[in-house]
């Protein structure tokens, strides 16, 4: 059989571990390679409510004879598992007639430890089912599901209008519909278990017994671990994923992009193991029998880390852009139905400075379309409406700066100001007027004292 020939026996076991995991078997892991007792992979299945262990022998050879099957049968019988057990022989080649006869006889006699044979021909059929590239031994990503890009009970652009609700001086319902772009980004959720023990002459000094789950952004290029918020979004909504057809949501968004997975499932598994191996490496200090303090670097072996599952799903990355006069306001988030994690909020951000975030207050300037923070928002003198410092025309009256929509409003107020009485002009600067009054009172009071 020409396929998989470049793989070593151990590499073939790695491939089959991934295959069985994709076929839905549980707790799939490799047996200790240093003590092969006729079993290479251990896993479990639940049939009619009963959990059963499966002991797998992997043979990367042209022919598998009866002795291999007999050895596996003995390994099943002695395997420590509280429940029913069965076996499986997987080979890239074929099993001999005597090997098949032995397996048939076990079944006919109702043996409690039956054995199944998967030869090269059956492996080809399985390959199509799980996306196994027989020529390089890698599991491809097979994914046609996505988290929902919007809440089906609401409008796809509802999050944008919702974001405008706490912007002063603008009715969120009057905000024009944004230009919307949906990018379906590939993600992989990896669940892995680490079981490692580190021992010295004084005994065990460190142990790792950890179950880890993290989400990987799986676009082309270097994979990256998603933030905790995004990982939670994916984990809590994975069960509600929907099919992603080729023409997905083209009638919903102005443009749609579906990105490809950058690597194979096998490569993401190896990458995840590398990440965990680095993250779980630590220096441990202990005292030896001679009362001398030592430091030991405890790095788990790759074989100590068992990947339990790799689940792929597309994550909708939605970007809306609202145009208000001369300003554009982006609002971007990753979505899962009604849930979302905001990644860019250009609405809660002053166009004139670096103030940003929903905790500050912002005001819309109907004169130019700007959204501004408090220090950059003033009151227009004639209209008594908000105007931003970026577009306002200014002039000082009674030593106080006044703000106007335009030169016409400024000219109108100039005429009004010239016709005002002196006390009215003074009130254009209440602080100054108050100071003058206070000063006069002080002078009068001082004059009165002098007369006494």
PDB file of C-alpha atoms in Angstrom, residues 48-298:
ATOM      1  CA  UNK A  48     -26.876   1.654  24.747  1.00  0.00           C
ATOM      2  CA  UNK A  49     -25.876   3.573  27.850  1.00  0.00           C
ATOM      3  CA  UNK A  50     -22.927   1.300  28.681  1.00  0.00           C
ATOM      4  CA  UNK A  51     -19.360   2.592  28.558  1.00  0.00           C
ATOM      5  CA  UNK A  52     -16.898   0.225  26.894  1.00  0.00           C
ATOM      6  CA  UNK A  53     -13.128   0.371  26.567  1.00  0.00           C
ATOM      7  CA  UNK A  54     -11.434  -0.237  23.240  1.00  0.00           C
ATOM      8  CA  UNK A  55      -7.817  -1.410  22.982  1.00  0.00           C
ATOM      9  CA  UNK A  56      -6.276  -0.642  19.587  1.00  0.00           C
ATOM     10  CA  UNK A  57      -3.185  -2.173  17.991  1.00  0.00           C
ATOM     11  CA  UNK A  58      -1.730  -0.078  15.138  1.00  0.00           C
ATOM     12  CA  UNK A  59       0.460  -1.847  12.574  1.00  0.00           C
ATOM     13  CA  UNK A  60       2.166   0.157   9.862  1.00  0.00           C
ATOM     14  CA  UNK A  61       3.060  -2.987   7.880  1.00  0.00           C
ATOM     15  CA  UNK A  62       2.091  -4.728   4.686  1.00  0.00           C
ATOM     16  CA  UNK A  63       0.688  -7.794   6.438  1.00  0.00           C
ATOM     17  CA  UNK A  64      -0.755  -8.541   9.889  1.00  0.00           C
ATOM     18  CA  UNK A  65      -0.872 -12.179  10.935  1.00  0.00           C
ATOM     19  CA  UNK A  66      -2.683 -14.195  13.583  1.00  0.00           C
ATOM     20  CA  UNK A  67       0.005 -13.741  16.321  1.00  0.00           C
ATOM     21  CA  UNK A  68      -0.672  -9.971  16.400  1.00  0.00           C
ATOM     22  CA  UNK A  69      -4.390 -10.559  16.893  1.00  0.00           C
ATOM     23  CA  UNK A  70      -3.789 -13.153  19.596  1.00  0.00           C
ATOM     24  CA  UNK A  71      -1.459 -10.785  21.451  1.00  0.00           C
ATOM     25  CA  UNK A  72      -4.095  -8.064  21.289  1.00  0.00           C
ATOM     26  CA  UNK A  73      -6.737 -10.445  22.667  1.00  0.00           C
ATOM     27  CA  UNK A  74      -4.543 -11.140  25.679  1.00  0.00           C
ATOM     28  CA  UNK A  75      -3.932  -7.415  26.189  1.00  0.00           C
ATOM     29  CA  UNK A  76      -7.695  -6.777  26.186  1.00  0.00           C
ATOM     30  CA  UNK A  77      -8.310  -9.528  28.746  1.00  0.00           C
ATOM     31  CA  UNK A  78      -5.708  -8.089  31.153  1.00  0.00           C
ATOM     32  CA  UNK A  79      -6.545  -4.421  30.589  1.00  0.00           C
ATOM     33  CA  UNK A  80      -7.618  -2.737  33.815  1.00  0.00           C
ATOM     34  CA  UNK A  81     -11.090  -1.382  33.084  1.00  0.00           C
ATOM     35  CA  UNK A  82     -14.255  -1.767  35.115  1.00  0.00           C
ATOM     36  CA  UNK A  83     -16.611  -2.664  32.291  1.00  0.00           C
ATOM     37  CA  UNK A  84     -16.833  -4.400  28.902  1.00  0.00           C
ATOM     38  CA  UNK A  85     -13.846  -4.270  26.564  1.00  0.00           C
ATOM     39  CA  UNK A  86     -13.179  -4.919  22.901  1.00  0.00           C
ATOM     40  CA  UNK A  87     -10.232  -4.623  20.545  1.00  0.00           C
ATOM     41  CA  UNK A  88      -9.330  -3.224  17.175  1.00  0.00           C
ATOM     42  CA  UNK A  89      -6.460  -3.868  14.762  1.00  0.00           C
ATOM     43  CA  UNK A  90      -5.659  -1.031  12.358  1.00  0.00           C
ATOM     44  CA  UNK A  91      -3.174  -1.501   9.549  1.00  0.00           C
ATOM     45  CA  UNK A  92      -2.154   0.301   6.393  1.00  0.00           C
ATOM     46  CA  UNK A  93      -1.803  -3.111   4.742  1.00  0.00           C
ATOM     47  CA  UNK A  94      -3.949  -6.240   5.068  1.00  0.00           C
ATOM     48  CA  UNK A  95      -4.653  -8.996   7.571  1.00  0.00           C
ATOM     49  CA  UNK A  96      -3.943 -12.601   6.656  1.00  0.00           C
ATOM     50  CA  UNK A  97      -6.584 -15.309   6.368  1.00  0.00           C
ATOM     51  CA  UNK A  98      -5.656 -16.896   9.734  1.00  0.00           C
ATOM     52  CA  UNK A  99      -5.959 -13.494  11.394  1.00  0.00           C
ATOM     53  CA  UNK A 100      -9.476 -13.034  10.034  1.00  0.00           C
ATOM     54  CA  UNK A 101     -10.380 -16.598  11.005  1.00  0.00           C
ATOM     55  CA  UNK A 102      -9.278 -15.959  14.595  1.00  0.00           C
ATOM     56  CA  UNK A 103     -11.399 -12.800  14.768  1.00  0.00           C
ATOM     57  CA  UNK A 104     -14.417 -14.619  13.270  1.00  0.00           C
ATOM     58  CA  UNK A 105     -14.131 -17.428  15.772  1.00  0.00           C
ATOM     59  CA  UNK A 106     -14.117 -14.970  18.673  1.00  0.00           C
ATOM     60  CA  UNK A 107     -17.350 -13.467  17.415  1.00  0.00           C
ATOM     61  CA  UNK A 108     -19.022 -16.839  16.752  1.00  0.00           C
ATOM     62  CA  UNK A 109     -18.138 -18.092  20.232  1.00  0.00           C
ATOM     63  CA  UNK A 110     -19.519 -14.986  21.899  1.00  0.00           C
ATOM     64  CA  UNK A 111     -16.129 -14.090  23.345  1.00  0.00           C
ATOM     65  CA  UNK A 112     -16.408 -11.185  25.824  1.00  0.00           C
ATOM     66  CA  UNK A 113     -13.463  -9.461  24.133  1.00  0.00           C
ATOM     67  CA  UNK A 114     -14.265  -9.288  20.392  1.00  0.00           C
ATOM     68  CA  UNK A 115     -11.860  -7.736  17.893  1.00  0.00           C
ATOM     69  CA  UNK A 116     -12.516  -5.585  14.824  1.00  0.00           C
ATOM     70  CA  UNK A 117     -10.117  -5.336  11.855  1.00  0.00           C
ATOM     71  CA  UNK A 118      -9.590  -2.097   9.925  1.00  0.00           C
ATOM     72  CA  UNK A 119      -7.291  -2.755   6.975  1.00  0.00           C
ATOM     73  CA  UNK A 120      -5.982  -0.452   4.280  1.00  0.00           C
ATOM     74  CA  UNK A 121      -9.183  -0.620   2.235  1.00  0.00           C
ATOM     75  CA  UNK A 122     -11.397   0.249   5.207  1.00  0.00           C
ATOM     76  CA  UNK A 123      -8.950   3.008   6.144  1.00  0.00           C
ATOM     77  CA  UNK A 124      -9.534   4.617   2.738  1.00  0.00           C
ATOM     78  CA  UNK A 125     -13.272   4.790   3.439  1.00  0.00           C
ATOM     79  CA  UNK A 126     -12.686   6.256   6.894  1.00  0.00           C
ATOM     80  CA  UNK A 127     -10.292   8.806   5.392  1.00  0.00           C
ATOM     81  CA  UNK A 128     -13.085  10.292   3.291  1.00  0.00           C
ATOM     82  CA  UNK A 129     -15.327  10.519   6.350  1.00  0.00           C
ATOM     83  CA  UNK A 130     -12.914  12.402   8.616  1.00  0.00           C
ATOM     84  CA  UNK A 131     -10.817  14.311   6.068  1.00  0.00           C
ATOM     85  CA  UNK A 132      -7.635  12.250   6.379  1.00  0.00           C
ATOM     86  CA  UNK A 133      -5.044  13.033   3.729  1.00  0.00           C
ATOM     87  CA  UNK A 134      -3.687   9.543   3.135  1.00  0.00           C
ATOM     88  CA  UNK A 135      -0.620  10.887   1.360  1.00  0.00           C
ATOM     89  CA  UNK A 136       0.744  12.923   4.261  1.00  0.00           C
ATOM     90  CA  UNK A 137      -1.086  11.490   7.240  1.00  0.00           C
ATOM     91  CA  UNK A 138      -2.761  14.739   8.275  1.00  0.00           C
ATOM     92  CA  UNK A 139      -6.363  15.339   9.249  1.00  0.00           C
ATOM     93  CA  UNK A 140      -7.857  18.170   7.227  1.00  0.00           C
ATOM     94  CA  UNK A 141     -10.347  20.614   8.706  1.00  0.00           C
ATOM     95  CA  UNK A 142     -13.904  19.716   7.704  1.00  0.00           C
ATOM     96  CA  UNK A 143     -16.169  22.543   8.819  1.00  0.00           C
ATOM     97  CA  UNK A 144     -19.432  23.879   7.427  1.00  0.00           C
ATOM     98  CA  UNK A 145     -20.833  25.382  10.639  1.00  0.00           C
ATOM     99  CA  UNK A 146     -20.789  28.898  12.021  1.00  0.00           C
ATOM    100  CA  UNK A 147     -22.007  30.721  15.073  1.00  0.00           C
ATOM    101  CA  UNK A 148     -24.973  32.942  14.241  1.00  0.00           C
ATOM    102  CA  UNK A 149     -23.863  36.325  12.861  1.00  0.00           C
ATOM    103  CA  UNK A 150     -26.861  38.123  14.380  1.00  0.00           C
ATOM    104  CA  UNK A 151     -29.843  37.622  16.638  1.00  0.00           C
ATOM    105  CA  UNK A 152     -32.568  36.029  14.468  1.00  0.00           C
ATOM    106  CA  UNK A 153     -35.226  37.842  16.520  1.00  0.00           C
ATOM    107  CA  UNK A 154     -33.769  41.241  15.688  1.00  0.00           C
ATOM    108  CA  UNK A 155     -32.262  43.242  12.845  1.00  0.00           C
ATOM    109  CA  UNK A 156     -28.673  42.450  11.777  1.00  0.00           C
ATOM    110  CA  UNK A 157     -27.825  46.142  12.318  1.00  0.00           C
ATOM    111  CA  UNK A 158     -29.533  46.382  15.715  1.00  0.00           C
ATOM    112  CA  UNK A 159     -26.217  46.411  17.662  1.00  0.00           C
ATOM    113  CA  UNK A 160     -25.216  49.658  15.936  1.00  0.00           C
ATOM    114  CA  UNK A 161     -28.458  51.457  16.788  1.00  0.00           C
ATOM    115  CA  UNK A 162     -28.167  50.132  20.325  1.00  0.00           C
ATOM    116  CA  UNK A 163     -24.651  51.610  20.595  1.00  0.00           C
ATOM    117  CA  UNK A 164     -26.020  55.058  19.684  1.00  0.00           C
ATOM    118  CA  UNK A 165     -28.632  55.054  22.461  1.00  0.00           C
ATOM    119  CA  UNK A 166     -26.339  56.641  25.045  1.00  0.00           C
ATOM    120  CA  UNK A 167     -24.981  59.307  22.682  1.00  0.00           C
ATOM    121  CA  UNK A 168     -26.545  62.658  23.604  1.00  0.00           C
ATOM    122  CA  UNK A 169     -28.316  64.870  21.059  1.00  0.00           C
ATOM    123  CA  UNK A 170     -29.121  62.116  18.569  1.00  0.00           C
ATOM    124  CA  UNK A 171     -32.075  59.765  18.222  1.00  0.00           C
ATOM    125  CA  UNK A 172     -30.707  56.238  17.800  1.00  0.00           C
ATOM    126  CA  UNK A 173     -33.699  55.351  15.632  1.00  0.00           C
ATOM    127  CA  UNK A 174     -32.811  58.088  13.145  1.00  0.00           C
ATOM    128  CA  UNK A 175     -29.249  56.846  12.605  1.00  0.00           C
ATOM    129  CA  UNK A 176     -28.904  55.708   8.974  1.00  0.00           C
ATOM    130  CA  UNK A 177     -28.310  52.038   8.251  1.00  0.00           C
ATOM    131  CA  UNK A 178     -24.601  51.261   8.206  1.00  0.00           C
ATOM    132  CA  UNK A 179     -22.491  49.611   5.575  1.00  0.00           C
ATOM    133  CA  UNK A 180     -21.979  46.080   6.909  1.00  0.00           C
ATOM    134  CA  UNK A 181     -19.233  43.553   6.246  1.00  0.00           C
ATOM    135  CA  UNK A 182     -19.256  40.007   7.635  1.00  0.00           C
ATOM    136  CA  UNK A 183     -16.070  37.952   7.849  1.00  0.00           C
ATOM    137  CA  UNK A 184     -16.445  34.327   8.858  1.00  0.00           C
ATOM    138  CA  UNK A 185     -13.214  33.582  10.671  1.00  0.00           C
ATOM    139  CA  UNK A 186     -12.121  29.982  11.286  1.00  0.00           C
ATOM    140  CA  UNK A 187     -11.611  28.963  14.906  1.00  0.00           C
ATOM    141  CA  UNK A 188     -10.504  25.746  16.557  1.00  0.00           C
ATOM    142  CA  UNK A 189     -11.383  24.832  20.140  1.00  0.00           C
ATOM    143  CA  UNK A 190      -8.797  22.510  21.672  1.00  0.00           C
ATOM    144  CA  UNK A 191      -9.389  20.514  24.838  1.00  0.00           C
ATOM    145  CA  UNK A 192      -6.313  18.807  26.279  1.00  0.00           C
ATOM    146  CA  UNK A 193      -5.279  16.988  29.426  1.00  0.00           C
ATOM    147  CA  UNK A 194      -1.796  17.043  30.941  1.00  0.00           C
ATOM    148  CA  UNK A 195      -0.725  14.288  33.316  1.00  0.00           C
ATOM    149  CA  UNK A 196       2.921  14.607  34.330  1.00  0.00           C
ATOM    150  CA  UNK A 197       4.917  13.721  37.417  1.00  0.00           C
ATOM    151  CA  UNK A 198       8.430  14.907  38.251  1.00  0.00           C
ATOM    152  CA  UNK A 199      10.495  12.893  40.686  1.00  0.00           C
ATOM    153  CA  UNK A 200      13.932  13.251  42.250  1.00  0.00           C
ATOM    154  CA  UNK A 201      15.840  11.298  44.887  1.00  0.00           C
ATOM    155  CA  UNK A 202      13.576  12.814  47.558  1.00  0.00           C
ATOM    156  CA  UNK A 203      10.386  11.777  45.782  1.00  0.00           C
ATOM    157  CA  UNK A 204       7.817  13.617  43.702  1.00  0.00           C
ATOM    158  CA  UNK A 205       8.549  17.363  43.690  1.00  0.00           C
ATOM    159  CA  UNK A 206       5.948  18.507  41.175  1.00  0.00           C
ATOM    160  CA  UNK A 207       2.844  17.156  39.490  1.00  0.00           C
ATOM    161  CA  UNK A 208       0.628  18.462  36.678  1.00  0.00           C
ATOM    162  CA  UNK A 209      -2.922  17.155  36.495  1.00  0.00           C
ATOM    163  CA  UNK A 210      -4.667  19.710  34.365  1.00  0.00           C
ATOM    164  CA  UNK A 211      -7.479  19.953  31.836  1.00  0.00           C
ATOM    165  CA  UNK A 212      -7.203  22.941  29.526  1.00  0.00           C
ATOM    166  CA  UNK A 213      -9.534  24.345  26.898  1.00  0.00           C
ATOM    167  CA  UNK A 214      -8.701  27.274  24.642  1.00  0.00           C
ATOM    168  CA  UNK A 215      -9.846  28.748  21.343  1.00  0.00           C
ATOM    169  CA  UNK A 216      -7.442  29.350  18.470  1.00  0.00           C
ATOM    170  CA  UNK A 217      -7.956  31.929  15.730  1.00  0.00           C
ATOM    171  CA  UNK A 218      -7.137  29.666  12.799  1.00  0.00           C
ATOM    172  CA  UNK A 219      -6.726  32.119   9.895  1.00  0.00           C
ATOM    173  CA  UNK A 220      -3.866  31.691   7.468  1.00  0.00           C
ATOM    174  CA  UNK A 221      -0.562  32.727   8.983  1.00  0.00           C
ATOM    175  CA  UNK A 222       0.408  32.211  12.570  1.00  0.00           C
ATOM    176  CA  UNK A 223      -2.426  30.903  14.766  1.00  0.00           C
ATOM    177  CA  UNK A 224      -3.190  32.913  17.891  1.00  0.00           C
ATOM    178  CA  UNK A 225      -5.011  32.128  21.113  1.00  0.00           C
ATOM    179  CA  UNK A 226      -8.309  33.993  21.405  1.00  0.00           C
ATOM    180  CA  UNK A 227      -8.988  36.280  24.340  1.00  0.00           C
ATOM    181  CA  UNK A 228     -10.891  34.941  27.324  1.00  0.00           C
ATOM    182  CA  UNK A 229     -14.051  36.826  26.309  1.00  0.00           C
ATOM    183  CA  UNK A 230     -13.997  35.413  22.784  1.00  0.00           C
ATOM    184  CA  UNK A 231     -13.231  31.905  24.060  1.00  0.00           C
ATOM    185  CA  UNK A 232     -16.227  32.105  26.400  1.00  0.00           C
ATOM    186  CA  UNK A 233     -18.433  33.324  23.547  1.00  0.00           C
ATOM    187  CA  UNK A 234     -17.445  30.353  21.388  1.00  0.00           C
ATOM    188  CA  UNK A 235     -17.721  27.797  24.186  1.00  0.00           C
ATOM    189  CA  UNK A 236     -21.158  28.952  25.329  1.00  0.00           C
ATOM    190  CA  UNK A 237     -22.653  29.081  21.832  1.00  0.00           C
ATOM    191  CA  UNK A 238     -20.959  26.175  20.016  1.00  0.00           C
ATOM    192  CA  UNK A 239     -24.065  24.005  20.532  1.00  0.00           C
ATOM    193  CA  UNK A 240     -26.181  26.538  18.625  1.00  0.00           C
ATOM    194  CA  UNK A 241     -24.006  26.615  15.485  1.00  0.00           C
ATOM    195  CA  UNK A 242     -25.785  26.672  12.134  1.00  0.00           C
ATOM    196  CA  UNK A 243     -24.819  25.586   8.640  1.00  0.00           C
ATOM    197  CA  UNK A 244     -22.685  28.001   6.623  1.00  0.00           C
ATOM    198  CA  UNK A 245     -23.663  27.639   2.951  1.00  0.00           C
ATOM    199  CA  UNK A 246     -21.489  28.890   0.112  1.00  0.00           C
ATOM    200  CA  UNK A 247     -23.672  31.981  -0.457  1.00  0.00           C
ATOM    201  CA  UNK A 248     -24.089  32.591   3.261  1.00  0.00           C
ATOM    202  CA  UNK A 249     -25.827  35.837   4.244  1.00  0.00           C
ATOM    203  CA  UNK A 250     -25.052  37.667   1.011  1.00  0.00           C
ATOM    204  CA  UNK A 251     -28.547  39.169   1.166  1.00  0.00           C
ATOM    205  CA  UNK A 252     -28.032  40.212   4.793  1.00  0.00           C
ATOM    206  CA  UNK A 253     -24.709  42.049   4.642  1.00  0.00           C
ATOM    207  CA  UNK A 254     -23.269  44.372   2.009  1.00  0.00           C
ATOM    208  CA  UNK A 255     -20.230  42.119   1.650  1.00  0.00           C
ATOM    209  CA  UNK A 256     -19.269  38.688   2.964  1.00  0.00           C
ATOM    210  CA  UNK A 257     -15.883  36.980   3.280  1.00  0.00           C
ATOM    211  CA  UNK A 258     -15.268  33.390   4.331  1.00  0.00           C
ATOM    212  CA  UNK A 259     -11.647  32.764   5.286  1.00  0.00           C
ATOM    213  CA  UNK A 260      -9.943  29.413   4.962  1.00  0.00           C
ATOM    214  CA  UNK A 261      -8.377  27.402   7.754  1.00  0.00           C
ATOM    215  CA  UNK A 262      -4.669  28.079   7.622  1.00  0.00           C
ATOM    216  CA  UNK A 263      -3.492  24.622   8.738  1.00  0.00           C
ATOM    217  CA  UNK A 264      -4.670  21.065   9.122  1.00  0.00           C
ATOM    218  CA  UNK A 265      -6.261  19.736  12.276  1.00  0.00           C
ATOM    219  CA  UNK A 266      -3.106  17.716  12.900  1.00  0.00           C
ATOM    220  CA  UNK A 267      -0.964  20.857  12.748  1.00  0.00           C
ATOM    221  CA  UNK A 268      -3.239  22.698  15.180  1.00  0.00           C
ATOM    222  CA  UNK A 269      -2.959  19.753  17.549  1.00  0.00           C
ATOM    223  CA  UNK A 270       0.838  19.899  17.418  1.00  0.00           C
ATOM    224  CA  UNK A 271       0.776  23.689  17.850  1.00  0.00           C
ATOM    225  CA  UNK A 272      -1.516  23.387  20.875  1.00  0.00           C
ATOM    226  CA  UNK A 273       0.767  20.800  22.489  1.00  0.00           C
ATOM    227  CA  UNK A 274       3.749  23.135  21.965  1.00  0.00           C
ATOM    228  CA  UNK A 275       1.848  25.981  23.637  1.00  0.00           C
ATOM    229  CA  UNK A 276       0.844  23.858  26.618  1.00  0.00           C
ATOM    230  CA  UNK A 277       4.310  22.388  26.983  1.00  0.00           C
ATOM    231  CA  UNK A 278       5.757  25.902  27.244  1.00  0.00           C
ATOM    232  CA  UNK A 279       3.008  27.275  29.482  1.00  0.00           C
ATOM    233  CA  UNK A 280       3.211  24.377  31.934  1.00  0.00           C
ATOM    234  CA  UNK A 281       6.990  24.361  32.282  1.00  0.00           C
ATOM    235  CA  UNK A 282       8.068  25.661  35.675  1.00  0.00           C
ATOM    236  CA  UNK A 283      11.070  25.736  37.983  1.00  0.00           C
ATOM    237  CA  UNK A 284      10.590  23.931  41.286  1.00  0.00           C
ATOM    238  CA  UNK A 285      12.823  24.396  44.322  1.00  0.00           C
ATOM    239  CA  UNK A 286      13.257  21.497  46.731  1.00  0.00           C
ATOM    240  CA  UNK A 287      15.608  20.380  49.498  1.00  0.00           C
ATOM    241  CA  UNK A 288      17.671  17.234  48.981  1.00  0.00           C
ATOM    242  CA  UNK A 289      18.568  14.565  51.524  1.00  0.00           C
ATOM    243  CA  UNK A 290      21.795  16.466  52.221  1.00  0.00           C
ATOM    244  CA  UNK A 291      19.815  19.632  53.152  1.00  0.00           C
ATOM    245  CA  UNK A 292      21.034  21.351  50.002  1.00  0.00           C
ATOM    246  CA  UNK A 293      18.488  23.378  48.028  1.00  0.00           C
ATOM    247  CA  UNK A 294      18.097  22.441  44.361  1.00  0.00           C
ATOM    248  CA  UNK A 295      16.115  23.866  41.450  1.00  0.00           C
ATOM    249  CA  UNK A 296      14.594  21.527  38.873  1.00  0.00           C
ATOM    250  CA  UNK A 297      13.018  22.626  35.603  1.00  0.00           C
ATOM    251  CA  UNK A 298       9.839  20.601  35.233  1.00  0.00           C
TER     252      UNK A 298
END
